[in-house]
PDB file of C-alpha atoms in Angstrom:
ATOM      1  CA  GLY N   1       7.520  -5.071  27.864  1.00 54.00           C
ATOM      2  CA  ALA N   2       7.509  -1.316  27.404  1.00 83.00           C
ATOM      3  CA  GLY N   3       5.736   0.043  24.375  1.00 93.00           C
ATOM      4  CA  VAL N   4       6.316   3.227  22.417  1.00 96.00           C
ATOM      5  CA  SER N   5       6.232   6.264  24.676  1.00 96.00           C
ATOM      6  CA  GLN N   6       5.703   9.898  23.721  1.00 97.00           C
ATOM      7  CA  THR N   7       6.129  13.099  25.656  1.00 97.00           C
ATOM      8  CA  PRO N   8       4.471  15.381  26.382  1.00 97.00           C
ATOM      9  CA  SER N   9       0.992  13.899  26.160  1.00 96.00           C
ATOM     10  CA  ASN N  10      -0.453  17.370  25.648  1.00 97.00           C
ATOM     11  CA  LYS N  11       1.172  20.552  24.443  1.00 98.00           C
ATOM     12  CA  VAL N  12      -0.517  23.927  24.184  1.00 98.00           C
ATOM     13  CA  THR N  13       1.443  26.691  22.520  1.00 97.00           C
ATOM     14  CA  GLU N  14       0.910  30.036  20.904  1.00 97.00           C
ATOM     15  CA  LYS N  15       1.071  30.723  17.205  1.00 97.00           C
ATOM     16  CA  GLY N  16       4.625  31.399  16.111  1.00 97.00           C
ATOM     17  CA  LYS N  17       6.306  29.422  18.898  1.00 98.00           C
ATOM     18  CA  TYR N  18       8.694  26.503  18.545  1.00 98.00           C
ATOM     19  CA  VAL N  19       7.809  23.047  19.884  1.00 98.00           C
ATOM     20  CA  GLU N  20       9.568  19.726  20.271  1.00 98.00           C
ATOM     21  CA  LEU N  21       7.792  16.398  20.538  1.00 98.00           C
ATOM     22  CA  ARG N  22       9.643  13.334  21.758  1.00 98.00           C
ATOM     23  CA  CYS N  23       9.259   9.662  20.898  1.00 98.00           C
ATOM     24  CA  ASP N  24      10.906   6.723  22.630  1.00 97.00           C
ATOM     25  CA  PRO N  25      10.481   3.575  20.509  1.00 97.00           C
ATOM     26  CA  ILE N  26      10.349  -0.033  21.581  1.00 96.00           C
ATOM     27  CA  SER N  27      13.842  -1.200  22.443  1.00 94.00           C
ATOM     28  CA  GLY N  28      15.548  -2.848  19.493  1.00 92.00           C
ATOM     29  CA  HIS N  29      13.230  -1.427  16.873  1.00 94.00           C
ATOM     30  CA  THR N  30      15.296   0.029  14.048  1.00 94.00           C
ATOM     31  CA  ALA N  31      12.486   1.797  12.226  1.00 95.00           C
ATOM     32  CA  LEU N  32      10.632   4.794  13.662  1.00 97.00           C
ATOM     33  CA  TYR N  33       7.737   6.693  12.130  1.00 97.00           C
ATOM     34  CA  TRP N  34       5.929   9.949  12.713  1.00 98.00           C
ATOM     35  CA  TYR N  35       2.296  10.464  11.713  1.00 97.00           C
ATOM     36  CA  ARG N  36      -0.153  13.284  12.239  1.00 97.00           C
ATOM     37  CA  GLN N  37      -3.829  12.685  12.908  1.00 96.00           C
ATOM     38  CA  SER N  38      -6.441  15.391  12.643  1.00 94.00           C
ATOM     39  CA  LEU N  39      -9.860  14.988  14.217  1.00 90.00           C
ATOM     40  CA  GLY N  40     -11.995  12.451  12.420  1.00 88.00           C
ATOM     41  CA  GLN N  41      -9.277  11.417   9.991  1.00 92.00           C
ATOM     42  CA  GLY N  42      -6.785   8.621   9.602  1.00 94.00           C
ATOM     43  CA  PRO N  43      -3.130   9.129  10.483  1.00 95.00           C
ATOM     44  CA  GLU N  44      -1.097  10.905   7.836  1.00 96.00           C
ATOM     45  CA  PHE N  45       2.512   9.872   7.257  1.00 95.00           C
ATOM     46  CA  LEU N  46       5.182  12.480   7.982  1.00 97.00           C
ATOM     47  CA  ILE N  47       8.603  10.833   8.107  1.00 96.00           C
ATOM     48  CA  TYR N  48      10.315   7.569   8.812  1.00 94.00           C
ATOM     49  CA  PHE N  49      13.770   6.701  10.097  1.00 95.00           C
ATOM     50  CA  GLN N  50      15.786   3.601   9.542  1.00 93.00           C
ATOM     51  CA  GLY N  51      18.454   3.803  12.199  1.00 91.00           C
ATOM     52  CA  THR N  52      19.709   7.369  12.461  1.00 92.00           C
ATOM     53  CA  GLY N  53      18.843   8.488   8.970  1.00 91.00           C
ATOM     54  CA  ALA N  54      15.568   9.708   7.546  1.00 90.00           C
ATOM     55  CA  ALA N  55      14.651   7.086   4.963  1.00 89.00           C
ATOM     56  CA  ASP N  56      11.586   8.932   3.734  1.00 91.00           C
ATOM     57  CA  ASP N  57      10.596  12.478   4.725  1.00 94.00           C
ATOM     58  CA  SER N  58       8.143  13.018   1.892  1.00 92.00           C
ATOM     59  CA  GLY N  59       5.235  13.577   4.266  1.00 94.00           C
ATOM     60  CA  LEU N  60       6.662  16.603   6.061  1.00 96.00           C
ATOM     61  CA  PRO N  61       4.298  19.415   5.052  1.00 95.00           C
ATOM     62  CA  ASN N  62       6.904  22.175   4.786  1.00 95.00           C
ATOM     63  CA  ASP N  63      10.298  23.277   6.044  1.00 95.00           C
ATOM     64  CA  ARG N  64       8.908  24.303   9.427  1.00 97.00           C
ATOM     65  CA  PHE N  65       8.870  20.611  10.290  1.00 98.00           C
ATOM     66  CA  PHE N  66      12.042  18.715  11.052  1.00 96.00           C
ATOM     67  CA  ALA N  67      12.833  15.474  12.840  1.00 97.00           C
ATOM     68  CA  VAL N  68      15.982  13.873  14.174  1.00 97.00           C
ATOM     69  CA  ARG N  69      17.053  10.548  15.588  1.00 96.00           C
ATOM     70  CA  PRO N  70      20.711  11.115  16.417  1.00 95.00           C
ATOM     71  CA  GLU N  71      21.496   7.818  18.138  1.00 93.00           C
ATOM     72  CA  GLY N  72      19.053   5.583  16.345  1.00 91.00           C
ATOM     73  CA  SER N  73      16.663   5.340  19.268  1.00 94.00           C
ATOM     74  CA  VAL N  74      14.785   8.376  20.604  1.00 97.00           C
ATOM     75  CA  SER N  75      13.425  10.777  18.016  1.00 98.00           C
ATOM     76  CA  THR N  76      12.357  14.408  18.262  1.00 98.00           C
ATOM     77  CA  LEU N  77       9.898  16.092  15.930  1.00 98.00           C
ATOM     78  CA  LYS N  78      10.524  19.827  15.809  1.00 98.00           C
ATOM     79  CA  ILE N  79       8.040  22.397  14.566  1.00 98.00           C
ATOM     80  CA  GLN N  80       9.106  25.996  14.061  1.00 98.00           C
ATOM     81  CA  ARG N  81       6.819  29.029  13.872  1.00 97.00           C
ATOM     82  CA  THR N  82       3.760  26.968  14.726  1.00 98.00           C
ATOM     83  CA  GLU N  83       0.475  27.748  13.020  1.00 97.00           C
ATOM     84  CA  ARG N  84      -3.069  26.984  14.118  1.00 97.00           C
ATOM     85  CA  GLY N  85      -3.317  24.435  11.323  1.00 96.00           C
ATOM     86  CA  ASP N  86      -0.561  22.412  12.993  1.00 97.00           C
ATOM     87  CA  SER N  87      -2.983  21.475  15.774  1.00 97.00           C
ATOM     88  CA  ALA N  88      -3.419  17.702  15.696  1.00 97.00           C
ATOM     89  CA  VAL N  89      -2.372  14.529  17.463  1.00 96.00           C
ATOM     90  CA  TYR N  90       1.164  13.557  16.540  1.00 98.00           C
ATOM     91  CA  LEU N  91       1.673   9.814  16.641  1.00 97.00           C
ATOM     92  CA  CYS N  92       4.930   7.942  16.738  1.00 97.00           C
ATOM     93  CA  ALA N  93       5.318   4.290  15.807  1.00 97.00           C
ATOM     94  CA  SER N  94       8.183   1.840  15.669  1.00 96.00           C
ATOM     95  CA  SER N  95       8.825  -1.505  14.047  1.00 94.00           C
ATOM     96  CA  LEU N  96      11.557  -4.097  14.209  1.00 92.00           C
ATOM     97  CA  THR N  97      12.395  -3.461  10.567  1.00 86.00           C
ATOM     98  CA  PRO N  98      10.611  -1.361   7.905  1.00 82.00           C
ATOM     99  CA  ASP N  99       8.711  -4.351   6.559  1.00 79.00           C
ATOM    100  CA  ASN N 100       7.246  -5.271   9.922  1.00 84.00           C
ATOM    101  CA  GLU N 101       4.146  -4.370  11.868  1.00 89.00           C
ATOM    102  CA  GLN N 102       4.165  -0.859  13.347  1.00 94.00           C
ATOM    103  CA  PHE N 103       3.365  -0.301  17.016  1.00 95.00           C
ATOM    104  CA  PHE N 104       1.979   3.081  17.926  1.00 96.00           C
ATOM    105  CA  GLY N 105       2.557   5.287  20.926  1.00 96.00           C
ATOM    106  CA  PRO N 106      -0.180   7.177  22.799  1.00 94.00           C
ATOM    107  CA  GLY N 107       0.407  10.369  20.830  1.00 96.00           C
ATOM    108  CA  THR N 108       1.005  14.026  21.669  1.00 97.00           C
ATOM    109  CA  ARG N 109      -1.978  16.313  21.319  1.00 97.00           C
ATOM    110  CA  LEU N 110      -0.678  19.662  20.036  1.00 98.00           C
ATOM    111  CA  THR N 111      -2.899  22.706  20.275  1.00 98.00           C
ATOM    112  CA  VAL N 112      -1.757  25.960  18.715  1.00 98.00           C
ATOM    113  CA  LEU N 113      -3.707  28.964  19.958  1.00 96.00           C
TER     114      LEU N 113
ATOM    115  CA  GLU G   1       0.496   7.549  -5.148  1.00 80.00           C
ATOM    116  CA  LEU G   2      -1.069   4.889  -2.998  1.00 86.00           C
ATOM    117  CA  LYS G   3      -4.665   5.569  -2.047  1.00 90.00           C
ATOM    118  CA  VAL G   4      -6.670   3.634   0.527  1.00 94.00           C
ATOM    119  CA  GLU G   5     -10.437   3.865   0.736  1.00 95.00           C
ATOM    120  CA  GLN G   6     -12.643   2.441   3.435  1.00 97.00           C
ATOM    121  CA  ASN G   7     -16.350   2.030   3.485  1.00 97.00           C
ATOM    122  CA  PRO G   8     -18.584   2.593   5.143  1.00 97.00           C
ATOM    123  CA  LEU G   9     -17.247   5.521   7.152  1.00 96.00           C
ATOM    124  CA  PHE G  10     -19.864   5.001   9.818  1.00 97.00           C
ATOM    125  CA  LEU G  11     -21.538   1.775  10.830  1.00 97.00           C
ATOM    126  CA  SER G  12     -24.297   1.431  13.371  1.00 96.00           C
ATOM    127  CA  MET G  13     -24.455  -2.190  14.440  1.00 95.00           C
ATOM    128  CA  GLN G  14     -27.042  -4.100  16.351  1.00 96.00           C
ATOM    129  CA  GLU G  15     -25.729  -6.513  18.918  1.00 96.00           C
ATOM    130  CA  GLY G  16     -25.700 -10.070  17.654  1.00 96.00           C
ATOM    131  CA  LYS G  17     -25.653  -9.242  13.957  1.00 97.00           C
ATOM    132  CA  ASN G  18     -22.854  -9.600  11.379  1.00 97.00           C
ATOM    133  CA  TYR G  19     -21.200  -6.778   9.455  1.00 97.00           C
ATOM    134  CA  THR G  20     -18.341  -6.165   7.020  1.00 98.00           C
ATOM    135  CA  ILE G  21     -15.973  -3.230   6.548  1.00 98.00           C
ATOM    136  CA  TYR G  22     -14.271  -2.880   3.179  1.00 98.00           C
ATOM    137  CA  CYS G  23     -10.830  -1.530   2.382  1.00 97.00           C
ATOM    138  CA  ASN G  24      -9.721  -0.874  -1.189  1.00 95.00           C
ATOM    139  CA  TYR G  25      -6.236   0.242  -2.142  1.00 93.00           C
ATOM    140  CA  SER G  26      -4.933   1.576  -5.398  1.00 89.00           C
ATOM    141  CA  THR G  27      -1.521   0.112  -6.172  1.00 78.00           C
ATOM    142  CA  THR G  28       0.297  -3.157  -5.954  1.00 73.00           C
ATOM    143  CA  SER G  29       0.842  -4.195  -2.384  1.00 72.00           C
ATOM    144  CA  ASP G  30       0.889  -7.568  -0.726  1.00 72.00           C
ATOM    145  CA  ARG G  31       0.478  -6.218   2.758  1.00 86.00           C
ATOM    146  CA  LEU G  32      -2.494  -4.804   4.587  1.00 92.00           C
ATOM    147  CA  TYR G  33      -2.903  -3.866   8.232  1.00 95.00           C
ATOM    148  CA  TRP G  34      -5.954  -3.339  10.412  1.00 97.00           C
ATOM    149  CA  TYR G  35      -5.948  -1.176  13.506  1.00 97.00           C
ATOM    150  CA  ARG G  36      -8.496  -0.275  16.139  1.00 97.00           C
ATOM    151  CA  GLN G  37      -8.693   3.117  17.833  1.00 95.00           C
ATOM    152  CA  ASP G  38     -10.814   3.920  20.880  1.00 94.00           C
ATOM    153  CA  PRO G  39     -11.758   7.579  21.500  1.00 89.00           C
ATOM    154  CA  GLY G  40      -8.780   9.552  22.765  1.00 86.00           C
ATOM    155  CA  LYS G  41      -6.494   6.558  22.505  1.00 90.00           C
ATOM    156  CA  SER G  42      -3.781   5.420  20.162  1.00 88.00           C
ATOM    157  CA  LEU G  43      -3.948   2.711  17.517  1.00 94.00           C
ATOM    158  CA  GLU G  44      -3.994  -0.935  18.496  1.00 95.00           C
ATOM    159  CA  SER G  45      -2.813  -3.461  15.930  1.00 94.00           C
ATOM    160  CA  LEU G  46      -5.448  -6.046  15.058  1.00 97.00           C
ATOM    161  CA  PHE G  47      -4.238  -7.922  12.009  1.00 96.00           C
ATOM    162  CA  VAL G  48      -1.293  -8.091   9.643  1.00 94.00           C
ATOM    163  CA  LEU G  49      -2.108  -9.631   6.256  1.00 93.00           C
ATOM    164  CA  LEU G  50       0.984 -10.419   4.238  1.00 87.00           C
ATOM    165  CA  SER G  51      -0.100 -12.398   1.202  1.00 84.00           C
ATOM    166  CA  ASN G  52      -2.917 -12.965  -1.221  1.00 85.00           C
ATOM    167  CA  GLY G  53      -5.627 -15.079   0.325  1.00 86.00           C
ATOM    168  CA  ALA G  54      -4.452 -14.420   3.871  1.00 89.00           C
ATOM    169  CA  VAL G  55      -7.176 -14.823   6.464  1.00 94.00           C
ATOM    170  CA  LYS G  56      -6.778 -14.095  10.152  1.00 95.00           C
ATOM    171  CA  GLN G  57      -9.266 -14.365  12.978  1.00 97.00           C
ATOM    172  CA  GLU G  58      -9.326 -13.099  16.521  1.00 96.00           C
ATOM    173  CA  GLY G  59     -12.500 -13.537  18.529  1.00 96.00           C
ATOM    174  CA  ARG G  60     -15.405 -11.986  16.640  1.00 97.00           C
ATOM    175  CA  LEU G  61     -13.162 -10.309  14.054  1.00 98.00           C
ATOM    176  CA  MET G  62     -11.902 -11.866  10.854  1.00 98.00           C
ATOM    177  CA  ALA G  63      -9.793 -10.135   8.226  1.00 98.00           C
ATOM    178  CA  SER G  64      -8.941 -11.276   4.720  1.00 96.00           C
ATOM    179  CA  LEU G  65      -6.855 -10.006   1.828  1.00 95.00           C
ATOM    180  CA  ASP G  66      -7.381 -10.339  -1.928  1.00 93.00           C
ATOM    181  CA  THR G  67      -4.390  -8.710  -3.622  1.00 89.00           C
ATOM    182  CA  LYS G  68      -5.771  -9.282  -7.107  1.00 90.00           C
ATOM    183  CA  ALA G  69      -8.887  -7.296  -6.296  1.00 92.00           C
ATOM    184  CA  ARG G  70      -6.843  -4.936  -4.069  1.00 92.00           C
ATOM    185  CA  LEU G  71      -9.424  -5.482  -1.376  1.00 95.00           C
ATOM    186  CA  SER G  72      -9.357  -6.378   2.277  1.00 96.00           C
ATOM    187  CA  THR G  73     -12.401  -7.030   4.417  1.00 97.00           C
ATOM    188  CA  LEU G  74     -12.909  -6.952   8.160  1.00 98.00           C
ATOM    189  CA  HIS G  75     -15.839  -9.111   9.150  1.00 98.00           C
ATOM    190  CA  ILE G  76     -17.527  -8.758  12.514  1.00 97.00           C
ATOM    191  CA  THR G  77     -19.538 -11.705  13.752  1.00 97.00           C
ATOM    192  CA  ALA G  78     -22.310 -11.274  16.323  1.00 96.00           C
ATOM    193  CA  ALA G  79     -21.380  -7.726  17.248  1.00 95.00           C
ATOM    194  CA  VAL G  80     -21.064  -6.797  20.916  1.00 96.00           C
ATOM    195  CA  HIS G  81     -20.811  -3.392  22.581  1.00 95.00           C
ATOM    196  CA  ASP G  82     -17.091  -3.805  23.300  1.00 95.00           C
ATOM    197  CA  LEU G  83     -16.394  -3.657  19.566  1.00 97.00           C
ATOM    198  CA  SER G  84     -17.485  -0.012  19.398  1.00 97.00           C
ATOM    199  CA  ALA G  85     -14.417   1.880  18.121  1.00 97.00           C
ATOM    200  CA  THR G  86     -12.947   3.296  14.919  1.00 97.00           C
ATOM    201  CA  TYR G  87     -11.285   0.771  12.642  1.00 98.00           C
ATOM    202  CA  PHE G  88      -8.546   1.733  10.205  1.00 97.00           C
ATOM    203  CA  CYS G  89      -6.918  -0.183   7.416  1.00 97.00           C
ATOM    204  CA  ALA G  90      -3.469   0.761   6.188  1.00 95.00           C
ATOM    205  CA  ALA G  91      -1.265  -0.310   3.293  1.00 92.00           C
ATOM    206  CA  ASP G  92       2.213   0.393   2.053  1.00 87.00           C
ATOM    207  CA  SER G  93       3.518  -0.087  -1.457  1.00 80.00           C
ATOM    208  CA  LEU G  94       6.331  -2.140  -2.908  1.00 76.00           C
ATOM    209  CA  ASP G  95       8.522   0.894  -3.469  1.00 78.00           C
ATOM    210  CA  SER G  96       7.968   2.457  -0.051  1.00 79.00           C
ATOM    211  CA  TRP G  97       7.828  -0.120   2.682  1.00 79.00           C
ATOM    212  CA  GLY G  98       6.877   1.329   6.027  1.00 83.00           C
ATOM    213  CA  LYS G  99       5.211   4.446   4.665  1.00 89.00           C
ATOM    214  CA  PHE G 100       1.673   3.551   5.673  1.00 92.00           C
ATOM    215  CA  GLN G 101      -1.252   5.089   3.894  1.00 93.00           C
ATOM    216  CA  PHE G 102      -4.316   4.895   6.129  1.00 95.00           C
ATOM    217  CA  GLY G 103      -7.942   4.822   5.184  1.00 96.00           C
ATOM    218  CA  ALA G 104     -10.267   7.430   6.661  1.00 96.00           C
ATOM    219  CA  GLY G 105     -11.525   4.982   9.251  1.00 97.00           C
ATOM    220  CA  THR G 106     -14.854   3.337   9.951  1.00 97.00           C
ATOM    221  CA  GLN G 107     -16.564   4.487  13.124  1.00 97.00           C
ATOM    222  CA  VAL G 108     -18.463   1.550  14.601  1.00 97.00           C
ATOM    223  CA  VAL G 109     -21.192   1.973  17.199  1.00 97.00           C
ATOM    224  CA  VAL G 110     -22.797  -1.160  18.568  1.00 96.00           C
ATOM    225  CA  THR G 111     -26.155  -0.770  20.251  1.00 93.00           C
ATOM    226  CA  PRO G 112     -28.422  -3.272  21.997  1.00 87.00           C
TER     227      PRO G 112
END
């Protein structure tokens, strides 16, 4: 069956611009997660949704980052006033419930020039 | 705050030999996950360990969990080139299920 999909696969933007990254989880998975992975490091937790609500957003680095999941399926990670330090691979994962195995998407590579 | 430490961070393996990657975590958790990541690719789930003493095996890889020692090991038997990748362990804690804390990863290179 279809796995987690993310679009775009690559995004290049200029410092100060706004970007949106999209995640389409596995059908039926209630929990959705966003992570950020910098080169040579492990993924770093950003936020997780249970259904439509953000159950834990403690990993969002600052108020430039925001995520939504309005219908409990697709999620969008939004970054305002991008900075060069935001450059990383943004990974999305989903799981059947929060206490289940997480399945990861291919990621979006964000480059801020 | 949950901390997860892996070692070694880099492992050069000779084909045919056995090796172990270690994953220590800092707070009470009964669950530990192992993932594999190939260069430029996403994370592939290898093992889910859900209780003390859990042992799982798939091909040349075997993972175990000791919750009392807060330690998981990933053992590689008779390494082959196809196992070259970066391996991550991840844990979540009792009061924040789903919020994975990943180790820094172990980059494995298998040479003839």
